[in-house]
Amino acid sequence: MNTALMAQRKKRIQRNPAAEAVAKAIVENYQPETIEDMNMAIKDIFGPMFEAMLQGEMDGHLGYGSNDHETVKETDNRRNGYSSKTLKTSYGEVPISVPRDRDASFTPQIIPKRVRNVSGIEDKVLSMYAKGMSQRDIADTVSDIYGFELSAESISNITDRVMEQVNEWQTRPLKKFYTFLFVDCIYVNIRKDYATKNCAVYVILGYDVNGLKDILGLWIGDTEGKHGWMQIFDEIKARGVEDVLFISMDGVSGLEDGAKSIFPEVVVQRCIVHLIRNSIKYVPTKEYRRFTAHLKKVYGAVSLKAAEAEFERFKQAWAAYPGAVNVWERNWKHVVQLFNYGSAVRKVMYTTNAIESINASFRKVTKKGTFPNEDGVMKVLYLRITELYKKWTSRAVPNWAMVRNQLSMDDAMQKRIMKYENL
């Protein structure tokens, strides 16, 4: 075994001595035997901890400590007993005694007046950040709901803690096999070298053998290009991806060759929706609806023979717009290969709508303005991804059983699938 690795494993994690002392005291006094026992012990010390902090605030408010008979009092205000309050914490309800003063001028900060829910404020801040709220909006919301101030610096510190999770997620091992990958880019403004640059964020959405969704990663570059995609495909291969059936993409030049250089057997499919967008540039606005309706008869035909016949009629009908027709002639092979598979498979592979929906979700949280650095982008997009994961849970994409059955009709693909299906 590598000597450095052995040394790393032998090295004990360095702990805060104060934290170790507290942990030792909890174990000695409560002697917990289960996780539940430990949680109850932690909950039990919350009350005294909050009360001690409140007493410290009262000392600062009055200018002298409890039972301090030597300090000259500069105020007539004095302690005036306690009021009871039950806090809701992440570990359950905790009763505490809140110190009072005679003239009722004491306004605690750690647990403000009328605030009873102190559970998981950091999780709530992260959730608001993931939904695209600015630091100012988050601070205002926390103030309105919980009754205390949270500075922009505090919010930044909370969200910065996510970066360790981001790095782990971005380098995690991936599955060996994906039936479909959808690739696309969005653009965000990032400050670089004292200037604002519009940078590309590469995104890959994958469907595994069971039709479960996953975002394989996020990568930031100056622009979108085939070399960037090749490096990314090379990276996901290094992270464990051995085989991919289909990659759906827009029209980045050279991307198809780049993908096949990493995954030789992959079928690269141009997005039909992107081809439609490219072709209607050459068609008058008033003709859009009729033009797209005719195109749907081509790529939505029941068979290749029917598609070819309809394409001939399409070329004749729209000969007045050669630019529009030429888009489809140059990309006809991407229409032809659709008919190698069943209709359920075609519906999945011929559009990148699945990833464009994700990118639309990303834009909701990136439209707030310019990011100070790449970490800021990764942080907010990762938090948004965690929200998407909650929605996806463990459900396969719709109609996956039919997709899987139609894929099995291709002997070569079925053989590739079976190699990984039980892993």
Tab-separated table of C-alpha atoms in Angstrom:
chain	number	residue	atom	x	y	z
A	1	MET	CA	0.000	0.000	0.000
A	2	ASN	CA	1.159	3.535	-0.705
A	3	THR	CA	3.166	4.823	2.302
A	4	ALA	CA	1.657	8.292	2.105
A	5	LEU	CA	-1.849	6.800	2.069
A	6	MET	CA	-1.049	4.686	5.135
A	7	ALA	CA	0.250	7.735	6.928
A	8	GLN	CA	-2.884	9.635	6.003
A	9	ARG	CA	-5.110	6.882	7.387
A	10	LYS	CA	-3.154	6.700	10.641
A	11	LYS	CA	-3.358	10.446	11.233
A	12	ARG	CA	-6.095	11.305	13.731
A	13	ILE	CA	-8.511	14.092	12.883
A	14	GLN	CA	-7.588	17.220	14.804
A	15	ARG	CA	-10.454	18.296	17.037
A	16	ASN	CA	-11.134	21.499	18.908
A	17	PRO	CA	-10.002	20.770	22.525
A	18	ALA	CA	-13.040	22.600	23.880
A	19	ALA	CA	-15.349	20.449	21.752
A	20	GLU	CA	-13.592	17.276	22.924
A	21	ALA	CA	-14.002	18.335	26.556
A	22	VAL	CA	-17.734	18.915	26.071
A	23	ALA	CA	-18.160	15.590	24.247
A	24	LYS	CA	-16.282	13.761	27.011
A	25	ALA	CA	-18.444	15.372	29.673
A	26	ILE	CA	-21.637	14.402	27.817
A	27	VAL	CA	-20.529	10.786	27.458
A	28	GLU	CA	-19.428	10.558	31.127
A	29	ASN	CA	-22.622	12.082	32.494
A	30	TYR	CA	-25.230	10.616	30.137
A	31	GLN	CA	-23.489	7.392	29.098
A	32	PRO	CA	-25.398	7.162	25.773
A	33	GLU	CA	-25.583	3.724	24.170
A	34	THR	CA	-27.495	4.562	20.981
A	35	ILE	CA	-27.873	7.416	18.514
A	36	GLU	CA	-31.234	8.196	20.127
A	37	ASP	CA	-29.555	8.447	23.537
A	38	MET	CA	-26.978	10.830	22.096
A	39	ASN	CA	-29.667	13.000	20.490
A	40	MET	CA	-31.552	13.188	23.804
A	41	ALA	CA	-28.349	14.177	25.595
A	42	ILE	CA	-27.667	16.948	23.095
A	43	LYS	CA	-31.256	18.156	23.408
A	44	ASP	CA	-30.902	18.164	27.204
A	45	ILE	CA	-27.949	20.556	27.141
A	46	PHE	CA	-29.623	22.988	24.724
A	47	GLY	CA	-31.695	24.550	27.518
A	48	PRO	CA	-28.765	25.364	29.860
A	49	MET	CA	-26.686	26.497	26.856
A	50	PHE	CA	-29.355	28.948	25.650
A	51	GLU	CA	-29.926	30.165	29.217
A	52	ALA	CA	-26.207	30.776	29.757
A	53	MET	CA	-26.029	32.804	26.545
A	54	LEU	CA	-29.092	34.826	27.574
A	55	GLN	CA	-27.547	35.481	30.976
A	56	GLY	CA	-24.431	36.770	29.203
A	57	GLU	CA	-26.588	39.121	27.141
A	58	MET	CA	-28.321	40.357	30.297
A	59	ASP	CA	-24.930	40.976	31.951
A	60	GLY	CA	-23.924	43.093	28.964
A	61	HIS	CA	-27.253	44.934	29.006
A	62	LEU	CA	-27.049	45.876	32.711
A	63	GLY	CA	-23.278	46.296	32.893
A	64	TYR	CA	-22.708	43.811	35.714
A	65	GLY	CA	-23.012	40.107	36.361
A	66	SER	CA	-25.513	38.202	38.445
A	67	ASN	CA	-24.688	38.258	42.181
A	68	ASP	CA	-22.047	40.933	41.559
A	69	HIS	CA	-22.200	43.050	44.728
A	70	GLU	CA	-18.906	44.878	44.241
A	71	THR	CA	-19.370	46.655	40.896
A	72	VAL	CA	-20.833	50.158	41.132
A	73	LYS	CA	-24.185	50.071	39.373
A	74	GLU	CA	-24.548	52.835	36.794
A	75	THR	CA	-28.253	52.150	36.295
A	76	ASP	CA	-31.310	51.707	38.471
A	77	ASN	CA	-32.437	48.842	36.274
A	78	ARG	CA	-32.151	45.430	37.926
A	79	ARG	CA	-32.854	41.780	37.172
A	80	ASN	CA	-36.484	40.835	37.628
A	81	GLY	CA	-36.786	37.077	37.599
A	82	TYR	CA	-37.567	34.935	34.554
A	83	SER	CA	-40.245	34.172	32.008
A	84	SER	CA	-40.801	30.685	30.601
A	85	LYS	CA	-40.478	29.882	26.922
A	86	THR	CA	-40.532	26.664	24.903
A	87	LEU	CA	-38.254	26.567	21.877
A	88	LYS	CA	-38.691	24.357	18.846
A	89	THR	CA	-35.299	22.964	17.852
A	90	SER	CA	-34.074	20.349	15.384
A	91	TYR	CA	-34.031	17.907	18.325
A	92	GLY	CA	-37.519	18.699	19.611
A	93	GLU	CA	-39.046	21.154	22.092
A	94	VAL	CA	-36.754	22.642	24.753
A	95	PRO	CA	-38.121	24.682	27.703
A	96	ILE	CA	-35.947	27.602	28.855
A	97	SER	CA	-36.069	30.427	31.372
A	98	VAL	CA	-35.514	33.866	29.873
A	99	PRO	CA	-34.130	36.548	32.250
A	100	ARG	CA	-36.129	39.766	32.641
A	101	ASP	CA	-35.246	43.257	33.818
A	102	ARG	CA	-37.377	45.744	35.726
A	103	ASP	CA	-37.898	48.310	33.008
A	104	ALA	CA	-38.375	45.657	30.271
A	105	SER	CA	-35.633	47.180	28.096
A	106	PHE	CA	-33.757	43.886	27.680
A	107	THR	CA	-34.049	42.691	24.042
A	108	PRO	CA	-32.135	39.399	23.609
A	109	GLN	CA	-30.444	38.769	20.269
A	110	ILE	CA	-29.657	35.051	20.389
A	111	ILE	CA	-33.365	34.262	20.883
A	112	PRO	CA	-35.357	37.417	20.089
A	113	LYS	CA	-38.708	38.170	21.638
A	114	ARG	CA	-41.645	36.250	20.149
A	115	VAL	CA	-39.261	33.842	18.400
A	116	ARG	CA	-39.788	30.231	19.363
A	117	ASN	CA	-38.623	28.246	16.327
A	118	VAL	CA	-34.804	28.048	16.171
A	119	SER	CA	-34.637	24.771	14.259
A	120	GLY	CA	-32.379	24.434	11.249
A	121	ILE	CA	-32.013	28.111	10.359
A	122	GLU	CA	-28.978	27.237	8.217
A	123	ASP	CA	-31.025	24.717	6.229
A	124	LYS	CA	-33.703	27.357	5.703
A	125	VAL	CA	-31.119	29.869	4.474
A	126	LEU	CA	-29.700	27.310	2.031
A	127	SER	CA	-33.181	26.460	0.797
A	128	MET	CA	-33.958	30.131	0.141
A	129	TYR	CA	-30.604	30.558	-1.607
A	130	ALA	CA	-31.335	27.496	-3.760
A	131	LYS	CA	-34.595	29.102	-4.863
A	132	GLY	CA	-32.697	32.114	-6.203
A	133	MET	CA	-33.259	34.587	-3.378
A	134	SER	CA	-30.575	37.246	-2.984
A	135	GLN	CA	-28.699	37.733	0.285
A	136	ARG	CA	-30.725	40.907	0.909
A	137	ASP	CA	-34.014	39.009	0.315
A	138	ILE	CA	-32.914	36.193	2.631
A	139	ALA	CA	-31.944	38.649	5.372
A	140	ASP	CA	-35.316	40.411	5.066
A	141	THR	CA	-37.216	37.107	5.149
A	142	VAL	CA	-35.339	35.858	8.223
A	143	SER	CA	-36.024	39.193	9.935
A	144	ASP	CA	-39.744	39.083	9.068
A	145	ILE	CA	-40.315	35.443	10.040
A	146	TYR	CA	-37.838	34.810	12.867
A	147	GLY	CA	-37.463	38.329	14.229
A	148	PHE	CA	-33.678	38.714	14.208
A	149	GLU	CA	-31.065	40.173	11.910
A	150	LEU	CA	-28.825	37.998	9.765
A	151	SER	CA	-26.012	39.871	8.053
A	152	ALA	CA	-24.944	39.354	4.442
A	153	GLU	CA	-21.625	38.077	5.799
A	154	SER	CA	-23.397	35.476	7.942
A	155	ILE	CA	-25.470	34.312	4.972
A	156	SER	CA	-22.334	34.091	2.836
A	157	ASN	CA	-20.580	32.054	5.540
A	158	ILE	CA	-23.528	29.655	5.708
A	159	THR	CA	-23.661	29.131	1.945
A	160	ASP	CA	-19.849	28.880	1.667
A	161	ARG	CA	-19.989	25.713	3.767
A	162	VAL	CA	-21.689	24.053	0.818
A	163	MET	CA	-18.504	24.183	-1.287
A	164	GLU	CA	-17.089	21.066	0.367
A	165	GLN	CA	-20.253	19.196	-0.647
A	166	VAL	CA	-19.994	20.672	-4.148
A	167	ASN	CA	-16.441	19.382	-4.567
A	168	GLU	CA	-17.417	15.917	-3.311
A	169	TRP	CA	-20.426	15.813	-5.634
A	170	GLN	CA	-18.441	17.030	-8.650
A	171	THR	CA	-15.785	14.312	-8.227
A	172	ARG	CA	-18.025	11.454	-7.072
A	173	PRO	CA	-17.827	8.103	-8.917
A	174	LEU	CA	-20.500	7.761	-11.614
A	175	LYS	CA	-22.442	4.727	-12.782
A	176	LYS	CA	-20.786	2.533	-15.381
A	177	PHE	CA	-23.642	2.745	-17.868
A	178	TYR	CA	-26.191	5.338	-19.030
A	179	THR	CA	-28.896	4.797	-21.602
A	180	PHE	CA	-29.243	8.505	-22.443
A	181	LEU	CA	-27.104	11.575	-21.868
A	182	PHE	CA	-28.408	15.057	-22.654
A	183	VAL	CA	-25.800	17.786	-22.976
A	184	ASP	CA	-26.277	21.541	-23.091
A	185	CYS	CA	-24.862	24.871	-21.869
A	186	ILE	CA	-26.176	27.942	-20.142
A	187	TYR	CA	-24.348	31.249	-19.846
A	188	VAL	CA	-23.776	33.255	-16.661
A	189	ASN	CA	-21.950	36.492	-15.887
A	190	ILE	CA	-18.823	36.070	-13.744
A	191	ARG	CA	-16.274	38.671	-12.647
A	192	LYS	CA	-12.822	37.749	-13.947
A	193	ASP	CA	-9.705	39.929	-14.028
A	194	TYR	CA	-11.647	43.071	-13.054
A	195	ALA	CA	-14.122	42.526	-15.904
A	196	THR	CA	-17.454	40.768	-16.327
A	197	LYS	CA	-17.422	37.777	-18.671
A	198	ASN	CA	-20.310	35.754	-20.048
A	199	CYS	CA	-19.127	32.211	-19.302
A	200	ALA	CA	-20.502	28.836	-20.367
A	201	VAL	CA	-21.710	26.331	-17.782
A	202	TYR	CA	-21.673	22.817	-19.254
A	203	VAL	CA	-24.438	20.543	-17.946
A	204	ILE	CA	-24.994	16.796	-18.433
A	205	LEU	CA	-28.240	15.029	-17.532
A	206	GLY	CA	-28.177	11.237	-17.528
A	207	TYR	CA	-30.782	8.454	-17.499
A	208	ASP	CA	-29.439	5.225	-16.057
A	209	VAL	CA	-30.494	1.708	-17.029
A	210	ASN	CA	-33.585	1.994	-14.802
A	211	GLY	CA	-34.633	5.373	-16.209
A	212	LEU	CA	-33.553	7.298	-13.117
A	213	LYS	CA	-32.320	10.854	-13.628
A	214	ASP	CA	-29.031	12.287	-12.430
A	215	ILE	CA	-26.994	15.373	-13.217
A	216	LEU	CA	-23.482	14.095	-13.790
A	217	GLY	CA	-21.776	17.400	-13.175
A	218	LEU	CA	-21.275	21.080	-13.916
A	219	TRP	CA	-18.259	22.558	-15.663
A	220	ILE	CA	-17.432	26.219	-16.326
A	221	GLY	CA	-15.558	27.467	-19.386
A	222	ASP	CA	-15.125	30.706	-21.303
A	223	THR	CA	-17.223	29.424	-24.224
A	224	GLU	CA	-18.937	26.228	-25.389
A	225	GLY	CA	-16.901	24.166	-27.851
A	226	LYS	CA	-16.018	20.638	-28.912
A	227	HIS	CA	-12.704	20.687	-27.018
A	228	GLY	CA	-14.497	21.561	-23.803
A	229	TRP	CA	-16.989	18.750	-24.327
A	230	MET	CA	-14.223	16.259	-25.155
A	231	GLN	CA	-12.459	17.067	-21.889
A	232	ILE	CA	-15.726	16.624	-20.008
A	233	PHE	CA	-16.494	13.269	-21.690
A	234	ASP	CA	-12.965	12.189	-20.848
A	235	GLU	CA	-13.524	13.200	-17.221
A	236	ILE	CA	-16.807	11.319	-16.804
A	237	LYS	CA	-15.121	8.246	-18.286
A	238	ALA	CA	-12.368	8.604	-15.674
A	239	ARG	CA	-15.097	8.815	-13.029
A	240	GLY	CA	-16.418	5.410	-14.032
A	241	VAL	CA	-18.681	5.732	-17.096
A	242	GLU	CA	-17.870	2.851	-19.433
A	243	ASP	CA	-20.700	2.938	-21.978
A	244	VAL	CA	-23.493	5.233	-23.202
A	245	LEU	CA	-26.244	4.313	-25.681
A	246	PHE	CA	-27.376	7.778	-26.800
A	247	ILE	CA	-26.194	11.359	-26.493
A	248	SER	CA	-28.704	14.064	-27.433
A	249	MET	CA	-27.234	17.466	-28.197
A	250	ASP	CA	-27.700	20.721	-30.041
A	251	GLY	CA	-25.552	21.675	-33.014
A	252	VAL	CA	-22.075	22.293	-31.574
A	253	SER	CA	-19.595	21.700	-34.409
A	254	GLY	CA	-17.393	18.656	-33.859
A	255	LEU	CA	-19.263	17.459	-30.775
A	256	GLU	CA	-20.412	14.245	-32.431
A	257	ASP	CA	-16.862	13.216	-33.380
A	258	GLY	CA	-15.613	14.222	-29.938
A	259	ALA	CA	-18.234	12.103	-28.170
A	260	LYS	CA	-17.501	9.065	-30.334
A	261	SER	CA	-13.773	9.371	-29.699
A	262	ILE	CA	-14.486	8.719	-26.002
A	263	PHE	CA	-17.517	6.388	-26.341
A	264	PRO	CA	-17.095	4.687	-29.752
A	265	GLU	CA	-20.478	2.905	-29.829
A	266	VAL	CA	-22.632	5.877	-28.780
A	267	VAL	CA	-25.442	7.127	-31.049
A	268	VAL	CA	-25.276	10.938	-31.223
A	269	GLN	CA	-28.631	12.529	-31.944
A	270	ARG	CA	-29.156	16.121	-33.025
A	271	CYS	CA	-32.061	17.733	-31.200
A	272	ILE	CA	-35.012	18.058	-33.591
A	273	VAL	CA	-36.288	21.115	-31.715
A	274	HIS	CA	-32.971	22.883	-32.330
A	275	LEU	CA	-33.173	22.008	-36.023
A	276	ILE	CA	-36.661	23.498	-36.140
A	277	ARG	CA	-35.397	26.691	-34.509
A	278	ASN	CA	-32.512	26.890	-36.960
A	279	SER	CA	-34.752	26.400	-39.980
A	280	ILE	CA	-37.528	28.846	-39.096
A	281	LYS	CA	-34.971	31.646	-39.238
A	282	TYR	CA	-35.463	31.447	-42.992
A	283	VAL	CA	-39.280	31.400	-42.866
A	284	PRO	CA	-41.615	34.428	-42.526
A	285	THR	CA	-43.294	34.688	-39.138
A	286	LYS	CA	-46.770	34.287	-40.599
A	287	GLU	CA	-45.734	30.859	-41.977
A	288	TYR	CA	-44.250	29.455	-38.738
A	289	ARG	CA	-47.272	27.418	-37.700
A	290	ARG	CA	-47.846	25.808	-41.096
A	291	PHE	CA	-44.105	25.165	-41.551
A	292	THR	CA	-43.654	23.434	-38.182
A	293	ALA	CA	-46.858	21.438	-38.633
A	294	HIS	CA	-45.520	20.061	-41.929
A	295	LEU	CA	-42.168	19.223	-40.307
A	296	LYS	CA	-43.939	17.247	-37.590
A	297	LYS	CA	-45.391	15.000	-40.289
A	298	VAL	CA	-41.808	14.238	-41.345
A	299	TYR	CA	-40.051	13.382	-38.060
A	300	GLY	CA	-43.300	12.121	-36.493
A	301	ALA	CA	-44.075	9.667	-39.308
A	302	VAL	CA	-44.889	6.064	-38.428
A	303	SER	CA	-41.999	4.654	-40.487
A	304	LEU	CA	-38.859	5.693	-42.358
A	305	LYS	CA	-40.558	5.090	-45.703
A	306	ALA	CA	-43.424	7.401	-44.725
A	307	ALA	CA	-40.930	9.995	-43.450
A	308	GLU	CA	-38.960	9.952	-46.704
A	309	ALA	CA	-42.135	10.373	-48.765
A	310	GLU	CA	-43.299	13.250	-46.571
A	311	PHE	CA	-39.857	14.860	-46.755
A	312	GLU	CA	-40.060	14.953	-50.537
A	313	ARG	CA	-43.425	16.708	-50.281
A	314	PHE	CA	-41.949	19.055	-47.683
A	315	LYS	CA	-39.061	20.053	-49.988
A	316	GLN	CA	-41.448	20.812	-52.818
A	317	ALA	CA	-43.891	22.721	-50.630
A	318	TRP	CA	-41.195	24.946	-49.097
A	319	ALA	CA	-38.831	25.308	-52.069
A	320	ALA	CA	-39.298	29.086	-51.867
A	321	TYR	CA	-37.240	29.012	-48.649
A	322	PRO	CA	-34.080	27.061	-49.618
A	323	GLY	CA	-32.255	28.049	-46.421
A	324	ALA	CA	-34.905	26.344	-44.309
A	325	VAL	CA	-34.958	23.212	-46.481
A	326	ASN	CA	-31.162	23.034	-46.507
A	327	VAL	CA	-31.023	22.774	-42.710
A	328	TRP	CA	-32.978	19.526	-42.936
A	329	GLU	CA	-31.107	18.175	-45.944
A	330	ARG	CA	-27.777	18.625	-44.140
A	331	ASN	CA	-29.088	16.903	-41.028
A	332	TRP	CA	-31.298	14.285	-42.651
A	333	LYS	CA	-29.222	11.419	-41.207
A	334	HIS	CA	-30.361	12.490	-37.721
A	335	VAL	CA	-33.974	12.064	-38.809
A	336	VAL	CA	-33.255	8.735	-40.525
A	337	GLN	CA	-31.588	7.166	-37.479
A	338	LEU	CA	-34.635	7.918	-35.325
A	339	PHE	CA	-36.515	5.196	-37.188
A	340	ASN	CA	-34.016	2.547	-36.110
A	341	TYR	CA	-35.872	2.541	-32.784
A	342	GLY	CA	-39.419	2.352	-31.483
A	343	SER	CA	-41.633	5.393	-31.020
A	344	ALA	CA	-41.115	5.517	-27.232
A	345	VAL	CA	-37.324	5.613	-27.680
A	346	ARG	CA	-37.645	8.243	-30.423
A	347	LYS	CA	-39.616	10.541	-28.124
A	348	VAL	CA	-36.778	10.435	-25.592
A	349	MET	CA	-33.865	10.804	-27.989
A	350	TYR	CA	-35.034	13.402	-30.504
A	351	THR	CA	-35.214	16.393	-28.150
A	352	THR	CA	-33.118	17.952	-25.400
A	353	ASN	CA	-36.242	19.303	-23.681
A	354	ALA	CA	-35.371	17.340	-20.516
A	355	ILE	CA	-32.127	19.227	-19.965
A	356	GLU	CA	-33.516	22.513	-21.246
A	357	SER	CA	-36.113	22.285	-18.486
A	358	ILE	CA	-33.283	21.923	-15.976
A	359	ASN	CA	-31.443	24.866	-17.486
A	360	ALA	CA	-34.618	26.952	-17.245
A	361	SER	CA	-34.658	26.099	-13.554
A	362	PHE	CA	-31.006	27.154	-13.302
A	363	ARG	CA	-31.716	30.484	-14.981
A	364	LYS	CA	-34.198	31.333	-12.236
A	365	VAL	CA	-31.306	31.406	-9.754
A	366	THR	CA	-28.633	32.890	-12.036
A	367	LYS	CA	-30.635	35.841	-13.344
A	368	LYS	CA	-29.956	37.783	-10.143
A	369	GLY	CA	-26.863	39.388	-11.718
A	370	THR	CA	-23.090	38.948	-11.868
A	371	PHE	CA	-21.348	36.330	-9.735
A	372	PRO	CA	-18.111	37.298	-7.923
A	373	ASN	CA	-16.356	34.061	-8.936
A	374	GLU	CA	-16.890	30.536	-10.252
A	375	ASP	CA	-17.465	29.179	-6.742
A	376	GLY	CA	-20.490	31.456	-6.432
A	377	VAL	CA	-21.983	29.911	-9.578
A	378	MET	CA	-21.242	26.336	-8.510
A	379	LYS	CA	-22.677	26.963	-5.073
A	380	VAL	CA	-26.046	28.292	-6.216
A	381	LEU	CA	-26.454	25.717	-9.015
A	382	TYR	CA	-25.548	22.814	-6.730
A	383	LEU	CA	-28.149	23.954	-4.203
A	384	ARG	CA	-30.673	24.145	-7.025
A	385	ILE	CA	-29.752	20.590	-8.048
A	386	THR	CA	-30.418	19.354	-4.508
A	387	GLU	CA	-33.921	20.816	-4.860
A	388	LEU	CA	-34.365	18.963	-8.171
A	389	TYR	CA	-33.206	15.698	-6.586
A	390	LYS	CA	-35.980	16.034	-3.991
A	391	LYS	CA	-38.556	16.271	-6.796
A	392	TRP	CA	-37.141	13.347	-8.762
A	393	THR	CA	-36.873	11.035	-5.711
A	394	SER	CA	-36.453	7.494	-7.046
A	395	ARG	CA	-39.028	7.564	-9.828
A	396	ALA	CA	-38.144	6.570	-13.372
A	397	VAL	CA	-38.927	8.906	-16.256
A	398	PRO	CA	-42.472	8.468	-17.669
A	399	ASN	CA	-43.144	5.452	-19.910
A	400	TRP	CA	-39.744	3.933	-19.097
A	401	ALA	CA	-41.026	0.353	-19.249
A	402	MET	CA	-41.969	0.841	-22.915
A	403	VAL	CA	-38.623	2.527	-23.657
A	404	ARG	CA	-36.773	-0.374	-22.053
A	405	ASN	CA	-38.803	-2.935	-24.003
A	406	GLN	CA	-38.137	-1.211	-27.311
A	407	LEU	CA	-34.403	-0.948	-26.595
A	408	SER	CA	-34.315	-4.694	-25.936
A	409	MET	CA	-35.508	-5.321	-29.513
A	410	ASP	CA	-32.097	-4.162	-30.757
A	411	ASP	CA	-29.876	-7.195	-30.112
A	412	ALA	CA	-26.634	-5.215	-29.946
A	413	MET	CA	-28.046	-2.675	-27.507
A	414	GLN	CA	-29.713	-5.362	-25.419
A	415	LYS	CA	-26.357	-7.081	-25.029
A	416	ARG	CA	-24.750	-3.839	-23.858
A	417	ILE	CA	-27.619	-3.163	-21.437
A	418	MET	CA	-27.548	-6.667	-19.928
A	419	LYS	CA	-23.870	-6.261	-19.157
A	420	TYR	CA	-24.750	-3.538	-16.623
A	421	GLU	CA	-28.414	-4.077	-15.710
A	422	ASN	CA	-27.776	-6.077	-12.576
A	423	LEU	CA	-24.861	-4.015	-11.280
